[in-house]
Short mmCIF file of C-alpha atoms and ligand atoms in Angstrom, two decimals:
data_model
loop_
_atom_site.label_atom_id
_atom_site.label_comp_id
_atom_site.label_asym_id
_atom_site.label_seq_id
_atom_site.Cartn_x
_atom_site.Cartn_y
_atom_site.Cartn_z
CA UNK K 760 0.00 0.00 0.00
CA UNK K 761 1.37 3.26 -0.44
CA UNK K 762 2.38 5.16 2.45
CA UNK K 763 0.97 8.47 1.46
CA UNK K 764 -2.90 6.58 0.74
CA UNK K 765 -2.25 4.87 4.14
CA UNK K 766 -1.89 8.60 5.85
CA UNK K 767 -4.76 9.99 4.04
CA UNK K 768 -6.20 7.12 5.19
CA UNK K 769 -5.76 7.90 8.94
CA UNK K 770 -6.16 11.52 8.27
CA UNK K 771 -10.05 11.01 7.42
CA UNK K 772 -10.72 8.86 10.62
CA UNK K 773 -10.37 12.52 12.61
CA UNK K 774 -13.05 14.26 9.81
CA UNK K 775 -15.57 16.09 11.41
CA UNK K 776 -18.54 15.68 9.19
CA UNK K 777 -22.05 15.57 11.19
CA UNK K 778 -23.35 17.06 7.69
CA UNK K 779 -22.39 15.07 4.77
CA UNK K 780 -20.87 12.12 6.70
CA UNK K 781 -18.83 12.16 3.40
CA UNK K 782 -14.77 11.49 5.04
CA UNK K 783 -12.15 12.73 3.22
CA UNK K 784 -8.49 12.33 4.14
CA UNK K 785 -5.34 14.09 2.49
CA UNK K 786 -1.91 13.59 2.83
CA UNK K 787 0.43 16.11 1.08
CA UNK K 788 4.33 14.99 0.39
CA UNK K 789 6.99 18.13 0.56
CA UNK K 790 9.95 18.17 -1.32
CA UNK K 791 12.47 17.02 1.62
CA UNK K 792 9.79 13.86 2.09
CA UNK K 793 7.85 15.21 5.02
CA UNK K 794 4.36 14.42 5.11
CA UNK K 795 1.30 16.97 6.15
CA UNK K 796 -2.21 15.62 6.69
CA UNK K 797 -5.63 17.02 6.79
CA UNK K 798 -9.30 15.91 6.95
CA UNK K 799 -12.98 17.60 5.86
CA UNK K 800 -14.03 19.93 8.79
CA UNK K 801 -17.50 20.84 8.39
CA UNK K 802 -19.82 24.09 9.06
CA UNK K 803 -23.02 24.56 10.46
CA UNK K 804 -23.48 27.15 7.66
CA UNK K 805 -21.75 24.70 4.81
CA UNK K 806 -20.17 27.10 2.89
CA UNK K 807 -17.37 27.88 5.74
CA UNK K 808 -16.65 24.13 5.75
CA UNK K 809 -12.68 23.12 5.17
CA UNK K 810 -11.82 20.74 2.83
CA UNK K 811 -9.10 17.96 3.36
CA UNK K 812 -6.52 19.35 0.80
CA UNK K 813 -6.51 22.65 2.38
CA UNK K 814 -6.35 21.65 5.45
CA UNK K 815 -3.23 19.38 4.14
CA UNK K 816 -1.59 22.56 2.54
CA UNK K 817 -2.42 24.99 5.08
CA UNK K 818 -0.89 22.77 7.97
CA UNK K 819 2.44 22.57 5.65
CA UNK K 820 2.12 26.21 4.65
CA UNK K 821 2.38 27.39 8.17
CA UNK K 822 4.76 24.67 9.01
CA UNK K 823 7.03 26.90 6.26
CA UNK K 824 6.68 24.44 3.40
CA UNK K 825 5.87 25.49 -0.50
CA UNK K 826 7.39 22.73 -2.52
CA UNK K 827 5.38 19.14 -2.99
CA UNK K 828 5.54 16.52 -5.52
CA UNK K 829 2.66 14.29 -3.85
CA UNK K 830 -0.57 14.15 -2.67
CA UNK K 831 -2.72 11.24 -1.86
CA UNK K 832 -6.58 11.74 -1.06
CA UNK K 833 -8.98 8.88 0.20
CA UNK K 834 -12.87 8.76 0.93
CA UNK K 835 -14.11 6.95 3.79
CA UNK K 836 -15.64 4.93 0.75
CA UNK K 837 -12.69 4.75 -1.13
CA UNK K 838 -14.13 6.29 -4.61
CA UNK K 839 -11.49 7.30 -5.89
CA UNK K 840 -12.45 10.77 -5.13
CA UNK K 841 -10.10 13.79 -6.45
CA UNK K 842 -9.84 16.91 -5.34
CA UNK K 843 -12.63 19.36 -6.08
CA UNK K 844 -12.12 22.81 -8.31
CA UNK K 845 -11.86 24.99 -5.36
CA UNK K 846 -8.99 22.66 -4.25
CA UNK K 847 -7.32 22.17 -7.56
CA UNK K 848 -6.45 26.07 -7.50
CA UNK K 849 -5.43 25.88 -3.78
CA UNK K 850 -2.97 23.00 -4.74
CA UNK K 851 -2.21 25.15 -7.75
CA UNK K 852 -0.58 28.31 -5.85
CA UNK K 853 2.22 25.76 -4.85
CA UNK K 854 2.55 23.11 -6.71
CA UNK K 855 3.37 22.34 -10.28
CA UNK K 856 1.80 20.52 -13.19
CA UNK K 857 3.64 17.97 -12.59
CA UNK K 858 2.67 17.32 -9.11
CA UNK K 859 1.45 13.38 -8.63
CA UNK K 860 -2.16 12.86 -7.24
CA UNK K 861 -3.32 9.88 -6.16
CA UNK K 862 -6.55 8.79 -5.50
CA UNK K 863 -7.83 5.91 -3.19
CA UNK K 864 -10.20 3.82 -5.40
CA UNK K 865 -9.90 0.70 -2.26
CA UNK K 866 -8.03 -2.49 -1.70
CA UNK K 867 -4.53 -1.73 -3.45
CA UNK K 868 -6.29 0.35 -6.47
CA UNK K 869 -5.24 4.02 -7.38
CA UNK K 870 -6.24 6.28 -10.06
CA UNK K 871 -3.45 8.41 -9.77
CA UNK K 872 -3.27 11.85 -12.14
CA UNK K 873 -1.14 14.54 -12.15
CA UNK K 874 -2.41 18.72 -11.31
CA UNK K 875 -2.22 19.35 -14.90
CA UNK K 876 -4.47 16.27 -15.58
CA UNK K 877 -7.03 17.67 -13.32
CA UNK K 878 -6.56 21.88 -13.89
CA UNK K 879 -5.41 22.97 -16.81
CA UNK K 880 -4.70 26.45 -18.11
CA UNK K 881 -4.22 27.95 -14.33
CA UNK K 882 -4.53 30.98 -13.27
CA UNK K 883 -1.30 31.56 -11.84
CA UNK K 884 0.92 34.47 -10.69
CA UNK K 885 2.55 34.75 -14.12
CA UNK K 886 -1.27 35.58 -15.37
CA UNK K 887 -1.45 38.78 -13.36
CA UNK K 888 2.18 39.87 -14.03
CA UNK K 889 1.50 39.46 -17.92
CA UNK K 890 -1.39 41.32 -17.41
CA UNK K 891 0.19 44.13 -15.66
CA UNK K 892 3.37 44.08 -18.13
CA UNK K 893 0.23 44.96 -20.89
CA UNK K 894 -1.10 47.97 -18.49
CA UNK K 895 1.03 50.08 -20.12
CA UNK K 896 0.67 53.70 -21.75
CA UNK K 897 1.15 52.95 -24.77
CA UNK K 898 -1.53 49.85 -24.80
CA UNK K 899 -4.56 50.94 -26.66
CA UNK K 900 -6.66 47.90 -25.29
CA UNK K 901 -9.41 49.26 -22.91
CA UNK K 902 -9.41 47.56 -19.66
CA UNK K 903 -11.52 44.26 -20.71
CA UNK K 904 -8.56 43.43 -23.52
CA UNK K 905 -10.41 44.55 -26.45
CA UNK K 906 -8.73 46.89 -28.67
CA UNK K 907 -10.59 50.30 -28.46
CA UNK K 908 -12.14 51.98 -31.34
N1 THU V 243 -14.52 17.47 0.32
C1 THU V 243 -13.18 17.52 0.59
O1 THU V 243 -12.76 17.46 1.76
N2 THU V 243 -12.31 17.66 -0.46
C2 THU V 243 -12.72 17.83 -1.75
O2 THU V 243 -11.98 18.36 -2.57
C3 THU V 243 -14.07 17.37 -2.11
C4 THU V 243 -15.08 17.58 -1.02
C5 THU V 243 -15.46 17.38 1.45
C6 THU V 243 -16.22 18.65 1.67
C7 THU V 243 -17.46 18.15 2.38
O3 THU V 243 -17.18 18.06 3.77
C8 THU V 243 -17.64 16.74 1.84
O4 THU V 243 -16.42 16.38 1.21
C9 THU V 243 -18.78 16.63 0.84
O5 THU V 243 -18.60 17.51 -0.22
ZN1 ZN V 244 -12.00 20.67 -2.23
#
């Protein structure tokens, strides 16, 4: 079993999820191989409920991590579940294309994909400095990118 799906694996048995009763589990691999868990942490009000990835990247965040190259994630009904848009774009800020997710599909089985796979075309830093490199006075665009007339 891989060690990552086995720690996303214990990660979900701490989810607090009186709502959905949906466990999820993450566990996020830095660079120098140290490992950074999370679980689903639910809200009265829904919408202020944490997912497992960011809880997974904010405890490595703050732990003064920003480089990964894994992450596993794992349902308490092993569906193979990926991370969801929202997370995709959290996982984004840090990590490459190329960073390996794997998904717990039960028994031994994976699906595993990499970021790219799953978000393409990313809004990343390098999208706002390109568009502040073309804020220039002698751009005739207007404001929305269209040329003006
Ligand atoms: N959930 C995650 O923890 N990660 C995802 O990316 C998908 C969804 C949680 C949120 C909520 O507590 C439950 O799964 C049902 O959506
Ligand atoms: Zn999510």
């Amino acid at each position: 079993m891989d060690t990552l799906i086995e720690r996303a694996r214990e990660a979900l048995t701490t989810a607090y999820v009186p709502y959905s009763e949906y466990r999820v589990g993450a566990a996020l691999r830095t660079a120098d191989g140290d490992i950074f868990t999370g679980c689903n942490i639910e809200n009265a009000n829904y919408s202020n409920s944490l997912h497992a990835e960011e809880v997974a990247i904010g405890a490595a965040v703050a732990a003064g991590h920003q480089e990964f190259d894994r992450l596993a994630v794992s349902s308490g009904v092993r569906d193979g579940v990926t991370p969801c848009g929202m997370c995709r774009q959290t996982l984004a800020e840090f990590c490459e294309d190329d960073l390996m997710v794997v998904c717990d599909c039960g028994d031994d089985e994976v699906a595993t994909y990499t970021l790219g796979d799953l978000l393409p075309e990313t809004i990343t830093e390098s999208t706002l400095i390109d568009a502040a490199d073309n804020d220039s006075p002698h751009d005739t665009r207007e404001p929305d990118g269209r040329e003006s007339s």
